[in-house]
Short mmCIF file of C-alpha atoms in Angstrom, two decimals:
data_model
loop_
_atom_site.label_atom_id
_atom_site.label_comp_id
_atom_site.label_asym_id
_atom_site.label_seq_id
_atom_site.Cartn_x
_atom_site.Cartn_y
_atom_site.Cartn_z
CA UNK A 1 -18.43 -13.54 -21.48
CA UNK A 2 -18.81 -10.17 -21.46
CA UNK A 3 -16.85 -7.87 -23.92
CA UNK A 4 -13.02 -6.89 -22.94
CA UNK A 5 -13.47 -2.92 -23.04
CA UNK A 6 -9.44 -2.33 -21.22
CA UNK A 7 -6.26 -3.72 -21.84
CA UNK A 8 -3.58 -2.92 -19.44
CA UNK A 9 -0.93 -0.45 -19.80
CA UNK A 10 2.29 -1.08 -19.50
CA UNK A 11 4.25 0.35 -16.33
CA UNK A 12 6.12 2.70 -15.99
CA UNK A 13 8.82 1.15 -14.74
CA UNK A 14 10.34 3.66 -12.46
CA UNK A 15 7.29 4.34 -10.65
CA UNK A 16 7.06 0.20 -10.00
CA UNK A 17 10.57 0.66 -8.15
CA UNK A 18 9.46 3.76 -6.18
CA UNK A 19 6.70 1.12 -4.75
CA UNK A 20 8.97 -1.52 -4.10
CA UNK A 21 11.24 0.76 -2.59
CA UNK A 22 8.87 2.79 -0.33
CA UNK A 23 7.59 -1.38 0.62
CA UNK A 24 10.28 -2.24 1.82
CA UNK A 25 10.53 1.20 3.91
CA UNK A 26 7.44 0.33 5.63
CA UNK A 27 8.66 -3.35 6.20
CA UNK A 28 11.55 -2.17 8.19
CA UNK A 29 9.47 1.08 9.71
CA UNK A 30 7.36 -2.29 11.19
CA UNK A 31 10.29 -4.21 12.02
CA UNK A 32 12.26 -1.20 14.03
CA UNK A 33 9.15 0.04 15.79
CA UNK A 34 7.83 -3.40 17.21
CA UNK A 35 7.53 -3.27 20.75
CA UNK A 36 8.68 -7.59 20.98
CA UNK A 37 11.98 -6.29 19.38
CA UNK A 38 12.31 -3.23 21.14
CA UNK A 39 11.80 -4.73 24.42
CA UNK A 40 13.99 -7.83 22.83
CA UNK A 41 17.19 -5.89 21.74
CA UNK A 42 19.09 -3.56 23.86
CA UNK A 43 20.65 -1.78 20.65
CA UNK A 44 18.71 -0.78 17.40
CA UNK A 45 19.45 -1.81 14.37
CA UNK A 46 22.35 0.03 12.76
CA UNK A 47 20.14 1.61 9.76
CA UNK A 48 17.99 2.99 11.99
CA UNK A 49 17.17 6.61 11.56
CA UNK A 50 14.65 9.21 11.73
CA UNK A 51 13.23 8.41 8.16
CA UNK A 52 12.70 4.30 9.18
CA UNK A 53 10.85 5.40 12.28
CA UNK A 54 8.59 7.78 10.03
CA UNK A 55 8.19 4.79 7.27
CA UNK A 56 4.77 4.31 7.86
CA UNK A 57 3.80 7.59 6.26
CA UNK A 58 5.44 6.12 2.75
CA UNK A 59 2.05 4.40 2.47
CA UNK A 60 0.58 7.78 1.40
CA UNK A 61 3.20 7.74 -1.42
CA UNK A 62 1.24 4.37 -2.00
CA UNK A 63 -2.17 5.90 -2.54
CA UNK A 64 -1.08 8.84 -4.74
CA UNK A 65 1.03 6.40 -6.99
CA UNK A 66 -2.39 4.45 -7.36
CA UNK A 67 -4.36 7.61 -8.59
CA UNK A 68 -1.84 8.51 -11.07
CA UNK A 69 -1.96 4.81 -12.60
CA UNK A 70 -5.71 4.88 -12.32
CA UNK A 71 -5.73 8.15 -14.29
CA UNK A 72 -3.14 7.16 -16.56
CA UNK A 73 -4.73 4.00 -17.42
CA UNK A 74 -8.86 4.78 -16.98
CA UNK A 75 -8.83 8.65 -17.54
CA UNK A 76 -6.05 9.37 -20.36
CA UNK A 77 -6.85 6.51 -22.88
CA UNK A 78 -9.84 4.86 -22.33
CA UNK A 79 -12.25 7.63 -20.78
CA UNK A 80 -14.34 7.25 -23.70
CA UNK A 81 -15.24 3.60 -22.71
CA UNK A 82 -14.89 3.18 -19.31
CA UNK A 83 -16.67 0.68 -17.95
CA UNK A 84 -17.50 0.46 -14.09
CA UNK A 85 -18.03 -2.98 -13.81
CA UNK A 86 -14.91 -4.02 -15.43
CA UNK A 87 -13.21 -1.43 -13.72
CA UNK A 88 -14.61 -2.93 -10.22
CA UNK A 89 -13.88 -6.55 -11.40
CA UNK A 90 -10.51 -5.94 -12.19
CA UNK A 91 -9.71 -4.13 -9.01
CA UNK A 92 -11.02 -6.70 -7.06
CA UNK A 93 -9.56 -9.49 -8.65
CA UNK A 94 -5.96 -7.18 -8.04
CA UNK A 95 -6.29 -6.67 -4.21
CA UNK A 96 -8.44 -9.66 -3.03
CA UNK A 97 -6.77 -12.97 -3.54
CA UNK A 98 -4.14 -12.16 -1.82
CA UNK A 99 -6.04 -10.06 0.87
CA UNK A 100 -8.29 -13.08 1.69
CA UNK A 101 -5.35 -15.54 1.97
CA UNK A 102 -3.33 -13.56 4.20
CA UNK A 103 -6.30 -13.45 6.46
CA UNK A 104 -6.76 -17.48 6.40
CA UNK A 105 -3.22 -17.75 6.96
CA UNK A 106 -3.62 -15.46 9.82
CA UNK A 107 -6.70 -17.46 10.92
CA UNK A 108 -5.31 -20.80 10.91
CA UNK A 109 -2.10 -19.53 12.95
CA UNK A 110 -4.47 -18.09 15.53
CA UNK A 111 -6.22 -21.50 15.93
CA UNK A 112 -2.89 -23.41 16.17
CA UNK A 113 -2.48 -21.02 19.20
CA UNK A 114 -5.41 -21.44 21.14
CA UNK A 115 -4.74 -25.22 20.20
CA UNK A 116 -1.32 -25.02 21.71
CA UNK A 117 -2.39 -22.92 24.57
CA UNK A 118 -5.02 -25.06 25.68
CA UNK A 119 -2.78 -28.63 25.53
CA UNK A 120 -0.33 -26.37 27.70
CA UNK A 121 2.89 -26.35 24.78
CA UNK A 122 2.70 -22.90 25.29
CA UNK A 123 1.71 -19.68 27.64
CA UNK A 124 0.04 -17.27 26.23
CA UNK A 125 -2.22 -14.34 27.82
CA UNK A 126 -5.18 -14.47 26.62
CA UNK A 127 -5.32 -17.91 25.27
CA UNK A 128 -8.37 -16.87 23.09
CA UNK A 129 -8.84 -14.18 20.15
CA UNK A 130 -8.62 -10.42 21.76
CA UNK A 131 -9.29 -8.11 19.12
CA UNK A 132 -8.68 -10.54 15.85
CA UNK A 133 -12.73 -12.57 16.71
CA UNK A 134 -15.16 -13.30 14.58
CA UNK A 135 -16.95 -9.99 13.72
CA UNK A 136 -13.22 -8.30 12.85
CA UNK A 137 -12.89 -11.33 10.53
CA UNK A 138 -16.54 -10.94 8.93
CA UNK A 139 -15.79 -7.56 8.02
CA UNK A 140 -12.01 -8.27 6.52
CA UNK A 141 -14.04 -10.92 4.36
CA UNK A 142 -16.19 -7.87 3.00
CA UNK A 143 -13.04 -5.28 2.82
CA UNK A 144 -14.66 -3.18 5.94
CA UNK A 145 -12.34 -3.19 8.55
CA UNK A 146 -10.89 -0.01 8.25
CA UNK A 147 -14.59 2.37 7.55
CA UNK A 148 -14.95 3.44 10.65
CA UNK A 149 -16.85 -0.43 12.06
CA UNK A 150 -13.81 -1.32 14.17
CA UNK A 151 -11.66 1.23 16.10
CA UNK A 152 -8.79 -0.83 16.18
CA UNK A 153 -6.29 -2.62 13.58
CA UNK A 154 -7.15 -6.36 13.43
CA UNK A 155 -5.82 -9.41 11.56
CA UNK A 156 -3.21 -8.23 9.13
CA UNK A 157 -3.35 -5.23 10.24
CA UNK A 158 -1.50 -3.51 7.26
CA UNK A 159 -4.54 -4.92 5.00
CA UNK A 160 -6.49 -1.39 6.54
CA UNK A 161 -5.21 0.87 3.72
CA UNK A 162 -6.55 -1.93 0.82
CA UNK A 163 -9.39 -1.41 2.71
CA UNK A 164 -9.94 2.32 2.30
CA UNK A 165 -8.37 1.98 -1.17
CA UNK A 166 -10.74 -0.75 -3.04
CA UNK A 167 -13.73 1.58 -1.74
CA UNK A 168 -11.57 4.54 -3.21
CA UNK A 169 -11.59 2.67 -6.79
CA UNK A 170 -15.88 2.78 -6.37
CA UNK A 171 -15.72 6.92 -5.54
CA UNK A 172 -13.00 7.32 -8.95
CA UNK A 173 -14.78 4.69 -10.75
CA UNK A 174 -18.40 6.81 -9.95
CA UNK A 175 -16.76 10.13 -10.94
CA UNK A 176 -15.27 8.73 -13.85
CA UNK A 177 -18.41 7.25 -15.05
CA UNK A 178 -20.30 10.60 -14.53
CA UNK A 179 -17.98 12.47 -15.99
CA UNK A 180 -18.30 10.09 -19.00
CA UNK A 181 -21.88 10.80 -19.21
CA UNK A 182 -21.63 14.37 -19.17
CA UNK A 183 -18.65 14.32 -21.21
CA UNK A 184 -16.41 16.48 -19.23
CA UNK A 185 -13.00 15.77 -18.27
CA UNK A 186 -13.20 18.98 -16.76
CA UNK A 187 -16.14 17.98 -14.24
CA UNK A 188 -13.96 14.78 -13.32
CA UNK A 189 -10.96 17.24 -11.99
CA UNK A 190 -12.85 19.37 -10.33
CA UNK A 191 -14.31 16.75 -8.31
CA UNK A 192 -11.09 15.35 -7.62
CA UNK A 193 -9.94 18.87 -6.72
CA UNK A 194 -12.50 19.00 -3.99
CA UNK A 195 -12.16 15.88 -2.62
CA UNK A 196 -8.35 16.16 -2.13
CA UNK A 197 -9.12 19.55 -0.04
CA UNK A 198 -12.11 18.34 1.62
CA UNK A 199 -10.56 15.19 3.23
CA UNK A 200 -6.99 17.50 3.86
CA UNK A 201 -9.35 19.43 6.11
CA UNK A 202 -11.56 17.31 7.30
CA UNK A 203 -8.40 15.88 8.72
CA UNK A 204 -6.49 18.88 10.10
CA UNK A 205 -9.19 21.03 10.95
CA UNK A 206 -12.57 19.29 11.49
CA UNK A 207 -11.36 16.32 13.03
CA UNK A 208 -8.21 17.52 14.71
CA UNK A 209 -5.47 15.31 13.97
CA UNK A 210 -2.30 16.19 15.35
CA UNK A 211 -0.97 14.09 12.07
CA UNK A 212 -2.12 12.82 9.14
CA UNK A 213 -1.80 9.07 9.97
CA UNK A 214 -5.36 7.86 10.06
CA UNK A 215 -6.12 4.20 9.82
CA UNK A 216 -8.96 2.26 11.04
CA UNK A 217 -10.08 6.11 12.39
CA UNK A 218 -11.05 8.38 9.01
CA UNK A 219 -8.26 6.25 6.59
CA UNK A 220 -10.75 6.67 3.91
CA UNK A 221 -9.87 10.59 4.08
CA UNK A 222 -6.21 10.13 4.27
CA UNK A 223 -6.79 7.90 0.89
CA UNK A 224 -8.95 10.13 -0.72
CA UNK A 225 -6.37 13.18 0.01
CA UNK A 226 -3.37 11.14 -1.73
CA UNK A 227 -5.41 9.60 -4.37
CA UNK A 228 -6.93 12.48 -6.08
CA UNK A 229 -3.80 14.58 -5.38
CA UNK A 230 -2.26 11.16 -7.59
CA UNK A 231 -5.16 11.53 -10.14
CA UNK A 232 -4.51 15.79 -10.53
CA UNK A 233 -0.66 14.73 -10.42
CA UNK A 234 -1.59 12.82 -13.70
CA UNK A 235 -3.06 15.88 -15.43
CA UNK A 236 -0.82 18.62 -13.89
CA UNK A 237 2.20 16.91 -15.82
CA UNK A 238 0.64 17.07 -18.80
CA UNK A 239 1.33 20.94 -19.17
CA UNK A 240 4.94 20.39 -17.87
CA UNK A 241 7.24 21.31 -20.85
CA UNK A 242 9.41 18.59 -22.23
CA UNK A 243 12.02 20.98 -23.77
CA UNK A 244 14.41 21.23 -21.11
CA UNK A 245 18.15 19.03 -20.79
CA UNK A 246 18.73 16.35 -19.60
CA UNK A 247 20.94 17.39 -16.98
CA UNK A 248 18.10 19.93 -15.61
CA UNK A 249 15.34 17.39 -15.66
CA UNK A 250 17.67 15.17 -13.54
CA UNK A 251 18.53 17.80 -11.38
CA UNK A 252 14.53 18.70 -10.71
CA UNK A 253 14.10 15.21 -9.80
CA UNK A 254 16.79 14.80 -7.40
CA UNK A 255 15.66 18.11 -5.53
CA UNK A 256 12.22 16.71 -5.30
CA UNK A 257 13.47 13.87 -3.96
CA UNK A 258 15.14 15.33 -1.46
CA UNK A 259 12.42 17.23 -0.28
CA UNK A 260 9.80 14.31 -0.26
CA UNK A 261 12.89 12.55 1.74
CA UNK A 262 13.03 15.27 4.44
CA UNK A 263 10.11 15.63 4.60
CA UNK A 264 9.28 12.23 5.82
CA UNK A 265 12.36 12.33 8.20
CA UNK A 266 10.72 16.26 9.78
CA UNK A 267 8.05 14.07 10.30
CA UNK A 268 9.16 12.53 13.97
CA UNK A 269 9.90 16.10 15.14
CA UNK A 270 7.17 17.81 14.19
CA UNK A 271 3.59 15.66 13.03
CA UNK A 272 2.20 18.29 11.51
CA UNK A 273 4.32 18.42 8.57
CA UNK A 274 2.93 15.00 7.71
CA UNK A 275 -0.02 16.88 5.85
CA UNK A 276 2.66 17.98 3.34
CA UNK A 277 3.71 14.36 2.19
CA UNK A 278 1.03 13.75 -0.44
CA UNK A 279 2.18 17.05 -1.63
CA UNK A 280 5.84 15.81 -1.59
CA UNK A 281 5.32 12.72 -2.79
CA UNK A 282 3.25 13.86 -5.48
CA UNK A 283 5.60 16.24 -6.60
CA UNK A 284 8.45 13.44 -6.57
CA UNK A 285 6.46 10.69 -8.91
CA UNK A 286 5.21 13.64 -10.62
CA UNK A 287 8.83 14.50 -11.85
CA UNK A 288 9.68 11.24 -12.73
CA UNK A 289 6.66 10.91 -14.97
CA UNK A 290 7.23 14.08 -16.27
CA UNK A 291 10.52 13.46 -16.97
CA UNK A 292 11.44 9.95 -18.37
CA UNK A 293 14.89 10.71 -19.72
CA UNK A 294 16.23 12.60 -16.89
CA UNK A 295 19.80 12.18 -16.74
CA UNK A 296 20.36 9.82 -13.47
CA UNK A 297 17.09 8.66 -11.34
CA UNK A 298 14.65 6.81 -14.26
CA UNK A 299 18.18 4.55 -15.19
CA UNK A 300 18.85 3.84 -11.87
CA UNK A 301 15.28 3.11 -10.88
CA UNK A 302 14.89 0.51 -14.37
CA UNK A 303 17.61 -1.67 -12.87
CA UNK A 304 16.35 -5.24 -12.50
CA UNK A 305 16.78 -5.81 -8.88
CA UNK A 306 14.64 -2.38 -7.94
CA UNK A 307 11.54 -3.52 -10.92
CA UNK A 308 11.77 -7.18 -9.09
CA UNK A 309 11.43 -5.79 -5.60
CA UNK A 310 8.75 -2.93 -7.47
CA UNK A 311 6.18 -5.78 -9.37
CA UNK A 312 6.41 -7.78 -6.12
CA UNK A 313 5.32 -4.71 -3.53
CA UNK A 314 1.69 -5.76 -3.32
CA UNK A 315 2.84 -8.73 -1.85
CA UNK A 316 5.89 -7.00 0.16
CA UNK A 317 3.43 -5.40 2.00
CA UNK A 318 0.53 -8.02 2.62
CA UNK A 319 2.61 -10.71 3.65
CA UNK A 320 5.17 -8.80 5.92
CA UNK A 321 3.10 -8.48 9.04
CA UNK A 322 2.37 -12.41 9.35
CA UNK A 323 6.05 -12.70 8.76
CA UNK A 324 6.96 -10.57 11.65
CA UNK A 325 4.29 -12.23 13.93
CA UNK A 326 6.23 -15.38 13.26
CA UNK A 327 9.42 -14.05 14.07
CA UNK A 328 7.85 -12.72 17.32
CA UNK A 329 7.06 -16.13 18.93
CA UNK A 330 10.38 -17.20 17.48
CA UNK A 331 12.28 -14.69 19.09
CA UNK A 332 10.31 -15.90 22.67
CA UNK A 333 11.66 -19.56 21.88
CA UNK A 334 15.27 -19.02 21.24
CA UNK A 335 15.03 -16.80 23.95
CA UNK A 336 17.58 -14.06 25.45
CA UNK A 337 21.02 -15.76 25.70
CA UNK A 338 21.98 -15.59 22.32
CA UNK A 339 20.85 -12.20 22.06
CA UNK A 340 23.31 -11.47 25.13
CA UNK A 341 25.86 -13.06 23.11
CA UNK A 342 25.69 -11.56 19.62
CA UNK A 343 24.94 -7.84 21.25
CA UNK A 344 28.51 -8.62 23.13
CA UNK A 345 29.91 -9.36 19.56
CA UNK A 346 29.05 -5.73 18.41
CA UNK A 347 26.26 -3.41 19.60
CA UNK A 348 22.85 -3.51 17.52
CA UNK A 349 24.40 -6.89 15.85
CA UNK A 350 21.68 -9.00 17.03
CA UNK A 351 18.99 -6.42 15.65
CA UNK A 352 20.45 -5.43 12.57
CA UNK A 353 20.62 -9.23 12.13
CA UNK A 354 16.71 -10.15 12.74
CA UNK A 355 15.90 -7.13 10.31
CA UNK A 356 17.71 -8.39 7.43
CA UNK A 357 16.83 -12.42 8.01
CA UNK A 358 13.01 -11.03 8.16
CA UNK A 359 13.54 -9.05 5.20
CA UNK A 360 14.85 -11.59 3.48
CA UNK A 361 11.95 -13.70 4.80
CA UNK A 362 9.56 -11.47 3.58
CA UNK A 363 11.47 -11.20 -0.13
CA UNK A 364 11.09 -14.99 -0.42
CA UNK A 365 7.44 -15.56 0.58
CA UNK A 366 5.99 -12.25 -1.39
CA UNK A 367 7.89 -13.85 -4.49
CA UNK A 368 5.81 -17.23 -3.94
CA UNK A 369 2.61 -14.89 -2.98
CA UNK A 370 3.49 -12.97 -6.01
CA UNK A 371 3.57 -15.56 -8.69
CA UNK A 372 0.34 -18.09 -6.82
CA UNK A 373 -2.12 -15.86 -5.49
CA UNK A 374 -1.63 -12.22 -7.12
CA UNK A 375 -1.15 -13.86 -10.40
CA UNK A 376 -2.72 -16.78 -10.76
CA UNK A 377 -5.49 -16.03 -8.36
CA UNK A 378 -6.08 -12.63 -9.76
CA UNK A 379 -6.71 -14.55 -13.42
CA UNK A 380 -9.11 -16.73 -11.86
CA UNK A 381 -11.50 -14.31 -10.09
CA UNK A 382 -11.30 -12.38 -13.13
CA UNK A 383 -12.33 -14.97 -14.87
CA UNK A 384 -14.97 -16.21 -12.68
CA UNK A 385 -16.66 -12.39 -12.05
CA UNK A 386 -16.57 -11.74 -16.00
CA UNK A 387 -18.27 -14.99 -16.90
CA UNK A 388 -20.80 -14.20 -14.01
CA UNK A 389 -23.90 -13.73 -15.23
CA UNK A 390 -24.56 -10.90 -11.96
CA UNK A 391 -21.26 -9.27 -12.56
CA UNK A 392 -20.98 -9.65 -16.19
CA UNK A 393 -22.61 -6.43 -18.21
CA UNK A 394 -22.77 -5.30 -21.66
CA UNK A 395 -20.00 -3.02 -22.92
CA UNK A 396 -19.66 0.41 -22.61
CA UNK A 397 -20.06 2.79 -25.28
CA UNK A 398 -17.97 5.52 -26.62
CA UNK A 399 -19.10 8.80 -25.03
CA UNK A 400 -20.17 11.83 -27.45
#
């Protein structure tokens, strides 16, 4: 077996319950924005607002909270050993299990279709696979949905960011590495530094995007951008001084927080200022790293419901899309009539109601998810990779 050369850090636990938090965000974004529920429900849910419909942008919060834990735990302690393979080993065995479940899950469902389609139990045009067919499916298997192969989202379609991301991991885990052999931390952020601009512009200017929301078209930009903005976020905190109150610590947070906040809800009006929200973001978990015993946000953020919702956000996210595709062909079955009659109770009842049963849903099954596959499966390809022979390597030495 080959030599352990990292142990995990612990969390920080406040930055766990910013990612269950901004999970959940993009669960209802999903939810509010589905075209079978819009069509479905005459009145919108009664949470519905400008920030909800933007929620999808919260996954760029997602990708520069992953730089600054990379950095924190790969770049801050353990630069002097870092190993690439067991930095690629571990990554996997983080993101995959529960990646390649989801898409059997989804696979399986779509075969019960065409089953039930074809012995007439249901209607359903086209009875066969559209966009989720084989070739989308080979390249979920190998994490390349979302590199520019398909121009489309496919299978669980929210699975195209841990797409960009795990290839993100070999581009930090590369730099980090050279860096390591030139022993320069400084060489590391500069490279960082120009990837963040490069992909910003490659974005706005080269490519044109009225927004920043790339997915299956350029993601790997938009993950780059927040990523190494996450990884600089890391080091930029490190000059921050620590001798300020309490009371002025909490009240940098909170103004952060409002800006990352309106920003995302400017977002709807005007797309452009979606290029800022790495920058927001950044500047938000940023301040709450910085910051640890600020006077009101880290206590209310370390409050066991938010760290439950916050170590289960992985899952949150992977497993809310198949959850939501089930609620779809539920929705046909029951049909409109109850609808009618709930929407007569009080406007938006029927909607607000479907959110929070699919939320709660979604809570339920990510817990399960949580504890069998990102768990226990992570441990076991872990295990399996490091006693492979292929993947297995000597360990790394401490860099001069």
């Amino acid at each position: 077996m080959a030599t352990q050369v990292h142990q995990e850090k612990e969390h920080v636990l406040s930055l766990d319950s910013i990612r269950g938090i901004a999970a959940v965000t993009v669960v209802v974004h999903h939810v509010i924005r589905m075209p079978t529920f819009l069509a479905a429900f005459s009145t919108p849910p009664w949470i519905e607002c400008s920030y909800f419909r933007a929620g999808g942008f919260l996954v760029d919060l997602f990708f520069v909270l992953s730089g600054m834990v990379m950095s924190m735990s790969y770049v801050q302690s353990d630069f002097g050993r870092f190993s690439l393979r067991e930095f690629m080993v571990r990554r996997f065995a983080r993101i995959y299990p529960l990646h390649f479940v989801m898409l059997i899950a989804l696979l399986l469902f779509r075969l019960l279709r065409i089953s039930l389609v074809s012995v007439g139990i249901i209607a359903a045009m086209p009875a066969a696979f559209e966009v989720n067919n084989a070739y989308s499916f080979v390249l979920n298997v190998f994490l390349l949905h979302s590199l520019g192969f398909l121009d489309y989202l496919n299978w669980n379609a929210p699975s195209w960011s841990i797409s960009v991301e795990f290839y993100t991991y070999l581009v930090f885990g590369l730099i980090v590495l050279g860096a390591q052999r030139l022993g320069s931390l400084r060489w590391l952020y500069v490279s960082a530094a120009v990837l963040v601009v490069a992909s910003w512009l490659a974005l706005a200017v080269w490519i044109g995007r009225e927004e920043i929301g790339a997915q299956y078209d350029f993601g790997i930009l938009r993950c780059f951008t927040s990523f190494f903005l996450g990884v600089l976020t890391v080091k930029a905190v490190s000059y921050v001084p620590r001798a300020i109150s309490p009371a002025a610590k909490g009240a940098i947070q909170f103004a952060a927080l409002v800006v990352a906040l309106v920003n995302v809800c400017f977002i709807e009006a005007w797309p452009w200022i979606s290029y800022l929200a790495p920058l927001t973001f950044a500047f938000f978990l940023g301040s709450l790293l910085a910051f640890p015993d600020a006077a009101v946000l880290p206590r209310l953020l370390v409050m066991k419901p938010l760290v439950w919702v916050g170590k289960r956000s992985y899952s949150i996210y992977m497993v809310h899309a198949f959850v939501i595709l089930l609620a779809e062909y539920g929705l046909r079955a029951f049909g409109h009539r109850p609808i009618a009659w709930l929407e007569s109770i009080y406007p938006g009842l029927p909607a607000t109601l479907n959110l929070f049963v699919l939320i709660t849903v979604v809570l339920v099954a990510s817990d399960f998810t949580y504890r069998r596959v990102e768990l226990q499966g992570g441990k076991l390809v872990r295990r399996w990779l490091q006693d492979n022979r292929f993947f297995a390597g000597a360990p790394a030495t401490r860099s001069t």
